[in-house]
Coordinates of C-alpha atoms and ligand atoms in Angstrom, one line a residue:
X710 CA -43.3 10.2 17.8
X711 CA -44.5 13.8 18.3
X712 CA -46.9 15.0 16.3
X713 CA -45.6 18.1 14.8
X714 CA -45.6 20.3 11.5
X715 CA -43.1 21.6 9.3
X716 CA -44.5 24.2 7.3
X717 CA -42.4 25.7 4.4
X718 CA -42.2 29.8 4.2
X719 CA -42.8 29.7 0.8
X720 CA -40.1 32.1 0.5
X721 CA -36.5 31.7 -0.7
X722 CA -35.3 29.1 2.6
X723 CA -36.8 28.8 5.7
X724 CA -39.7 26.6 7.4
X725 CA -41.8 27.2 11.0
X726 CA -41.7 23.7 13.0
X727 CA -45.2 23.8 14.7
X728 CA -46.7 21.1 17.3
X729 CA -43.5 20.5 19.6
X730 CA -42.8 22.1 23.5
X731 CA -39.0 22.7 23.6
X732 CA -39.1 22.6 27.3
X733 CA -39.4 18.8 26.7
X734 CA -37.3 16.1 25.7
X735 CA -37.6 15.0 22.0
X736 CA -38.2 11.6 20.9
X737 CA -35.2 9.8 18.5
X738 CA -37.5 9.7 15.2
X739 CA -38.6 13.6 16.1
X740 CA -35.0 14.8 15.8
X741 CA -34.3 13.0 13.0
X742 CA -37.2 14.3 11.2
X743 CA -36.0 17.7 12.7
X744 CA -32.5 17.2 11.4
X745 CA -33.9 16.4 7.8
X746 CA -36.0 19.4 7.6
X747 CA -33.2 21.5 8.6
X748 CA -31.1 20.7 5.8
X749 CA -34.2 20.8 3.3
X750 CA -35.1 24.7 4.4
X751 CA -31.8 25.9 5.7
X752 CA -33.8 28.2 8.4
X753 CA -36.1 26.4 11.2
X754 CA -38.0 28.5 13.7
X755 CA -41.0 27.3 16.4
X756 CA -42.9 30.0 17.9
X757 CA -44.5 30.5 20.9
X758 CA -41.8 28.8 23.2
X759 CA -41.5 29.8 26.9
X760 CA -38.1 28.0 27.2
X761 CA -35.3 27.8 29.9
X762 CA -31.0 28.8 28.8
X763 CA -31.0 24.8 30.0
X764 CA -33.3 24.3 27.5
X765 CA -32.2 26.2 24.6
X766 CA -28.6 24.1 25.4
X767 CA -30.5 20.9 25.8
X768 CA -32.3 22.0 22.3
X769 CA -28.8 23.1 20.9
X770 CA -27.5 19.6 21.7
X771 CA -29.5 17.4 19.1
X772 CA -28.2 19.2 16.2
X773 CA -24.3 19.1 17.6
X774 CA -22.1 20.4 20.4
X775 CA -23.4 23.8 21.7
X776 CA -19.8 25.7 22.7
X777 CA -19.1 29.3 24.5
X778 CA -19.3 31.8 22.0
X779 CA -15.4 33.0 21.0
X780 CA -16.3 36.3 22.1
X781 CA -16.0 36.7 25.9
X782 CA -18.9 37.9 27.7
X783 CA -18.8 38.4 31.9
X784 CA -21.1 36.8 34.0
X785 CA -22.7 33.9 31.9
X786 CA -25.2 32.0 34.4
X787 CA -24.5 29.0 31.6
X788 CA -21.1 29.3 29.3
X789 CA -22.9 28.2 26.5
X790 CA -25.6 31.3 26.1
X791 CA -24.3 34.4 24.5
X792 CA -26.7 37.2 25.1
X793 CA -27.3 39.1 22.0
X794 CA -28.9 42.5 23.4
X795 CA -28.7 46.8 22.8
X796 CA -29.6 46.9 26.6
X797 CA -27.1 48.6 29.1
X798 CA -27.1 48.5 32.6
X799 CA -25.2 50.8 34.7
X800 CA -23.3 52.3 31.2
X801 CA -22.3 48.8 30.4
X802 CA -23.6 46.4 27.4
X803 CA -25.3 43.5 28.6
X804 CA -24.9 41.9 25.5
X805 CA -23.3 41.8 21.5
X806 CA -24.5 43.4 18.1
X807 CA -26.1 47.1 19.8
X808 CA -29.1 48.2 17.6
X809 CA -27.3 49.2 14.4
X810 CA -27.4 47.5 11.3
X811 CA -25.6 44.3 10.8
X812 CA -24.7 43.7 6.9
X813 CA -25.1 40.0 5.7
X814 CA -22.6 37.8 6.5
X815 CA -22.5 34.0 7.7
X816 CA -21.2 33.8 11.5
X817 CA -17.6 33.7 12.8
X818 CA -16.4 32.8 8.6
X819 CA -13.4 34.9 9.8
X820 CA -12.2 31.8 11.7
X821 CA -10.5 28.8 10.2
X822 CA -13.5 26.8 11.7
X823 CA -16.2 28.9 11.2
X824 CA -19.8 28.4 13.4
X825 CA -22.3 25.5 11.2
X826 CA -25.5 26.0 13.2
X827 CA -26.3 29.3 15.5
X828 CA -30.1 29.5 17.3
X829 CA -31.5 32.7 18.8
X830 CA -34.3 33.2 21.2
X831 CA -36.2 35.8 21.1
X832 CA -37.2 37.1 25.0
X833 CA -37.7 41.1 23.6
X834 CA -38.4 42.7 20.5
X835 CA -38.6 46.3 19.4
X836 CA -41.6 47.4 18.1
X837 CA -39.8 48.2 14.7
X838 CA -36.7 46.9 12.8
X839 CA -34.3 44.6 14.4
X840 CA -35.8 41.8 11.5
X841 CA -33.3 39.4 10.3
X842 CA -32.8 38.1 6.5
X843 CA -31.6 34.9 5.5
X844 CA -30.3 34.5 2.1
X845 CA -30.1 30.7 0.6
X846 CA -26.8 30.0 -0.8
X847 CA -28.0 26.8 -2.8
X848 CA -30.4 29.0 -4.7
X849 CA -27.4 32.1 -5.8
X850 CA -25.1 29.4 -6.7
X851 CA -27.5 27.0 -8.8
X852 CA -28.8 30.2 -10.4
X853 CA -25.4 31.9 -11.9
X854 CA -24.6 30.9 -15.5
X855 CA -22.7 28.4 -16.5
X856 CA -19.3 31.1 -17.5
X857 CA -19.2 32.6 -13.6
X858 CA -19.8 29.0 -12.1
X859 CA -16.4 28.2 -14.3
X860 CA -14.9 31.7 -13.4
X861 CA -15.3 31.1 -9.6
X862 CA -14.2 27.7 -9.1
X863 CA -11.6 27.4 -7.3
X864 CA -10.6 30.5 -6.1
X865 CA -10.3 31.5 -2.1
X866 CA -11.3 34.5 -0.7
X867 CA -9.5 36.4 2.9
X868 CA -11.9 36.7 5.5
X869 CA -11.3 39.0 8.2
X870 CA -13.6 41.1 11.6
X871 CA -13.9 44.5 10.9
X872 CA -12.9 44.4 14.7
X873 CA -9.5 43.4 14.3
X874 CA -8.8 41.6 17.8
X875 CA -11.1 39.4 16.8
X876 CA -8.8 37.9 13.9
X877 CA -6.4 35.2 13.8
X878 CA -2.9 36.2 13.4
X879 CA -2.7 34.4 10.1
X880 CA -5.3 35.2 7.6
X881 CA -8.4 33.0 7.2
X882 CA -9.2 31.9 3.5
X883 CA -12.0 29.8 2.5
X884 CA -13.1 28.9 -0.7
X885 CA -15.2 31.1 -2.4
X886 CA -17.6 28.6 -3.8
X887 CA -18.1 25.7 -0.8
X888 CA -19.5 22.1 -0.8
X889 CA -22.2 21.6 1.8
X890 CA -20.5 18.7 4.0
X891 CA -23.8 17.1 4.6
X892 CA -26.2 17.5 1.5
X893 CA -23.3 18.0 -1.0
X894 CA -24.3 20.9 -2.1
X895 CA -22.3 24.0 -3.5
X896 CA -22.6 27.4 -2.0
X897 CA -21.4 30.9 -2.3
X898 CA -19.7 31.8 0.4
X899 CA -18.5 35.6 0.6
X900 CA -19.9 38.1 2.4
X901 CA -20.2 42.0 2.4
X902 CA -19.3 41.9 6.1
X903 CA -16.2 39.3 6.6
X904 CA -14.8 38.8 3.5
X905 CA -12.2 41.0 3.0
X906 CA -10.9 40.1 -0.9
X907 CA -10.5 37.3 -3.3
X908 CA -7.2 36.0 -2.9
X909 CA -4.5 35.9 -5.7
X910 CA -6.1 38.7 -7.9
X911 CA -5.5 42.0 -9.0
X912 CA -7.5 44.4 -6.6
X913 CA -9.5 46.3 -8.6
X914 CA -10.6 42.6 -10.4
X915 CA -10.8 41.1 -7.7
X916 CA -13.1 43.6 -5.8
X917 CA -15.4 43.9 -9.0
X918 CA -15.7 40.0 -8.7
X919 CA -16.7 40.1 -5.0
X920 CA -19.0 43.3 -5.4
X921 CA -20.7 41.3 -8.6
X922 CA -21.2 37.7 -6.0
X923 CA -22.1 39.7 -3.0
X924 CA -25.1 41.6 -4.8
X925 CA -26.3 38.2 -6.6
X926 CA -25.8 36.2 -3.6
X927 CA -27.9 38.9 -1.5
X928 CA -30.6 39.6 -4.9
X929 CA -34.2 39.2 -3.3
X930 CA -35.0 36.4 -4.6
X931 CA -32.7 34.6 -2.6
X932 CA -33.5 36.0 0.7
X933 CA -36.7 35.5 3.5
X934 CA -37.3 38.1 6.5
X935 CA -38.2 37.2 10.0
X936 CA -40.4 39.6 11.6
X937 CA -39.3 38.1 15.4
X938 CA -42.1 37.6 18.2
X939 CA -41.3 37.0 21.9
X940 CA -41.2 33.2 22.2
X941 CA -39.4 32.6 18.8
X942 CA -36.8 30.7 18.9
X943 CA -34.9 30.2 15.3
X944 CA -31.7 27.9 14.2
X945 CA -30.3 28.5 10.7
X946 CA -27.0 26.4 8.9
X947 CA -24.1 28.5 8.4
X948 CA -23.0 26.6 5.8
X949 CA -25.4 27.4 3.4
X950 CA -26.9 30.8 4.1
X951 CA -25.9 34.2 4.9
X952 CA -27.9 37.1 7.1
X953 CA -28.2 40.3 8.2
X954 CA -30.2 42.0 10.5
X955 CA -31.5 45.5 9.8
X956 CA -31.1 48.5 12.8
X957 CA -33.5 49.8 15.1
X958 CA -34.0 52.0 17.7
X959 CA -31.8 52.4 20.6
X960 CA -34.1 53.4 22.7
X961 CA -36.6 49.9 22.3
X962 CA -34.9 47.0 24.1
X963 CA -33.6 44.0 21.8
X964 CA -32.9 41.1 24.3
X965 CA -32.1 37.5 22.6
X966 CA -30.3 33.9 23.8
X967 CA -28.1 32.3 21.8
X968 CA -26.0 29.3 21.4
X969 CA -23.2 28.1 18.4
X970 CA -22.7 24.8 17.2
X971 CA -19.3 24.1 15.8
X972 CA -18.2 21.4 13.7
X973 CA -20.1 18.2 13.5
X974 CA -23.2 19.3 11.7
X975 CA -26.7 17.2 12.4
X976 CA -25.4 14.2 12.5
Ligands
OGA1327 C1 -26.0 36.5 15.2 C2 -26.6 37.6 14.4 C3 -28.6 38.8 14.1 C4 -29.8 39.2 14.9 O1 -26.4 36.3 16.4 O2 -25.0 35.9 14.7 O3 -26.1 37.9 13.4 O4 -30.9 39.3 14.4 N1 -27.7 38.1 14.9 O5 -29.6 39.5 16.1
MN1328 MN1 -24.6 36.5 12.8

């Protein structure tokens, strides 16, 4: 086997993988061990990696199937890698997500099928901002009392892009409290960017109830900062977390590849 670290943040999720080359193949027991620690901390990220879009899909590939990212994007050397970037050439966007802030959220939950895993490399970096947070849904859930646990189950909650095109024509719902379909585990699952309301209450209720889940769920202690470097590159499980990525500014280049697992999961 490879012999490799993973080191626990010490913060609320999150652990750096240190000792492997991504540009090679991993052994069988490597990814297992891999695949464990993912679930464990939620967030994995290896630093230092001069890697290849093959690569990164290769990479992608032992945790599930890597798929084009629902939002088109011209001229994709490899249909798999979305470019998230604030850079423009000749007027036009090179890439999705500009420099502004993005509020927390866990990816494409306005789909019936939302994304499990998503992975990001980092090629550029401002010198400021741009960080991203992760917040660990395990923790916000196995930390609310015992009343708004009983209060919650159950209920669904509409989730819906703030750019409308992107939505489905019917509304999505998931539940608002969600089992983990590998570890078990429950999860809070609203956000203050995609979900829209908690279905079947009053509104003013019901928005009081999403306001009070969104600012426990997103509290501190629940939540870890990356402060990227060129060369990271950094997976996190949409099933149990949330982020968000704070702005920066336009005028710094932001240039990042990324790929999206659906469905399946890590094994
Ligand atoms: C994403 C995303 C945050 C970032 O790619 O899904 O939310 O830091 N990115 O770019
Ligand atoms: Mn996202």
């Amino acid at each position: 086997m490879d012999s490799f670290e993973v080191i626990p943040t010490g913060g609320a999720l999150g652990a750096e993988v240190r000792g492997l080359d991504l540009r090679e193949e991993l052994g069988g027991e490597t990814v297992r061990v891999l695949r464990g620690a993912f679930l464990d901390h939620c967030v994995l990220f290896f630093r230092g990696q001069e890697i290849s879009q093959e690569d990164l899909v290769r990479f992608t590939r032992y945790f599930g199937k890597p798929v084009p990212h629902v939002r088109p994007q011209p001229d994709r050397p490899i249909d798999e890698i979305f470019v998230i970037s604030n850079v423009t050439e000749d007027g036009q966007p090179i890439g999705a997500l500009g420099s502004e802030e993005i509020p927390f959220h866990s990816d494409l939950s306005y789909l019936p099928e939302p994304g499990t895993i998503s992975l990001l490399y980092a090629l550029e970096i401002p010198e400021r901002g741009g960080e991203t947070m992760w917040a660990n849904g395990y923790a916000s859930y196995d930390a609310l009392d015992p009343g708004t646990k009983a209060r919650i189950d159950g209920l669904s909650a509409v989730h819906r892009h703030p750019i409308d095109a992107l939505n489905t024509p019917e509304p999505t719902m998931h539940p608002v409290v969600r089992t983990h379909p590998e570890t078990g585990r429950k999860v809070i699952y609203v956000s203050p960017h995609l979900t829209h309301h908690i279905a079947d209450m009053e509104r003013e209720g019901g928005r009081a109830l999403l306001d009070e889940l969104i600012a426990h769920a997103t509290d501190a202690r629940f939540v870890w900062k990356h402060r990227w470097q060129v060369g990271d590159l950094l997976m996190w499980d949409n099933r149990c977390t949330m982020h968000r990525r704070t702005p920066f500014d336009d005028r710094q280049r932001r240039f990042m590849w990324r790929t999206q697992v659906f469905g399946a999961g890590t094994r």
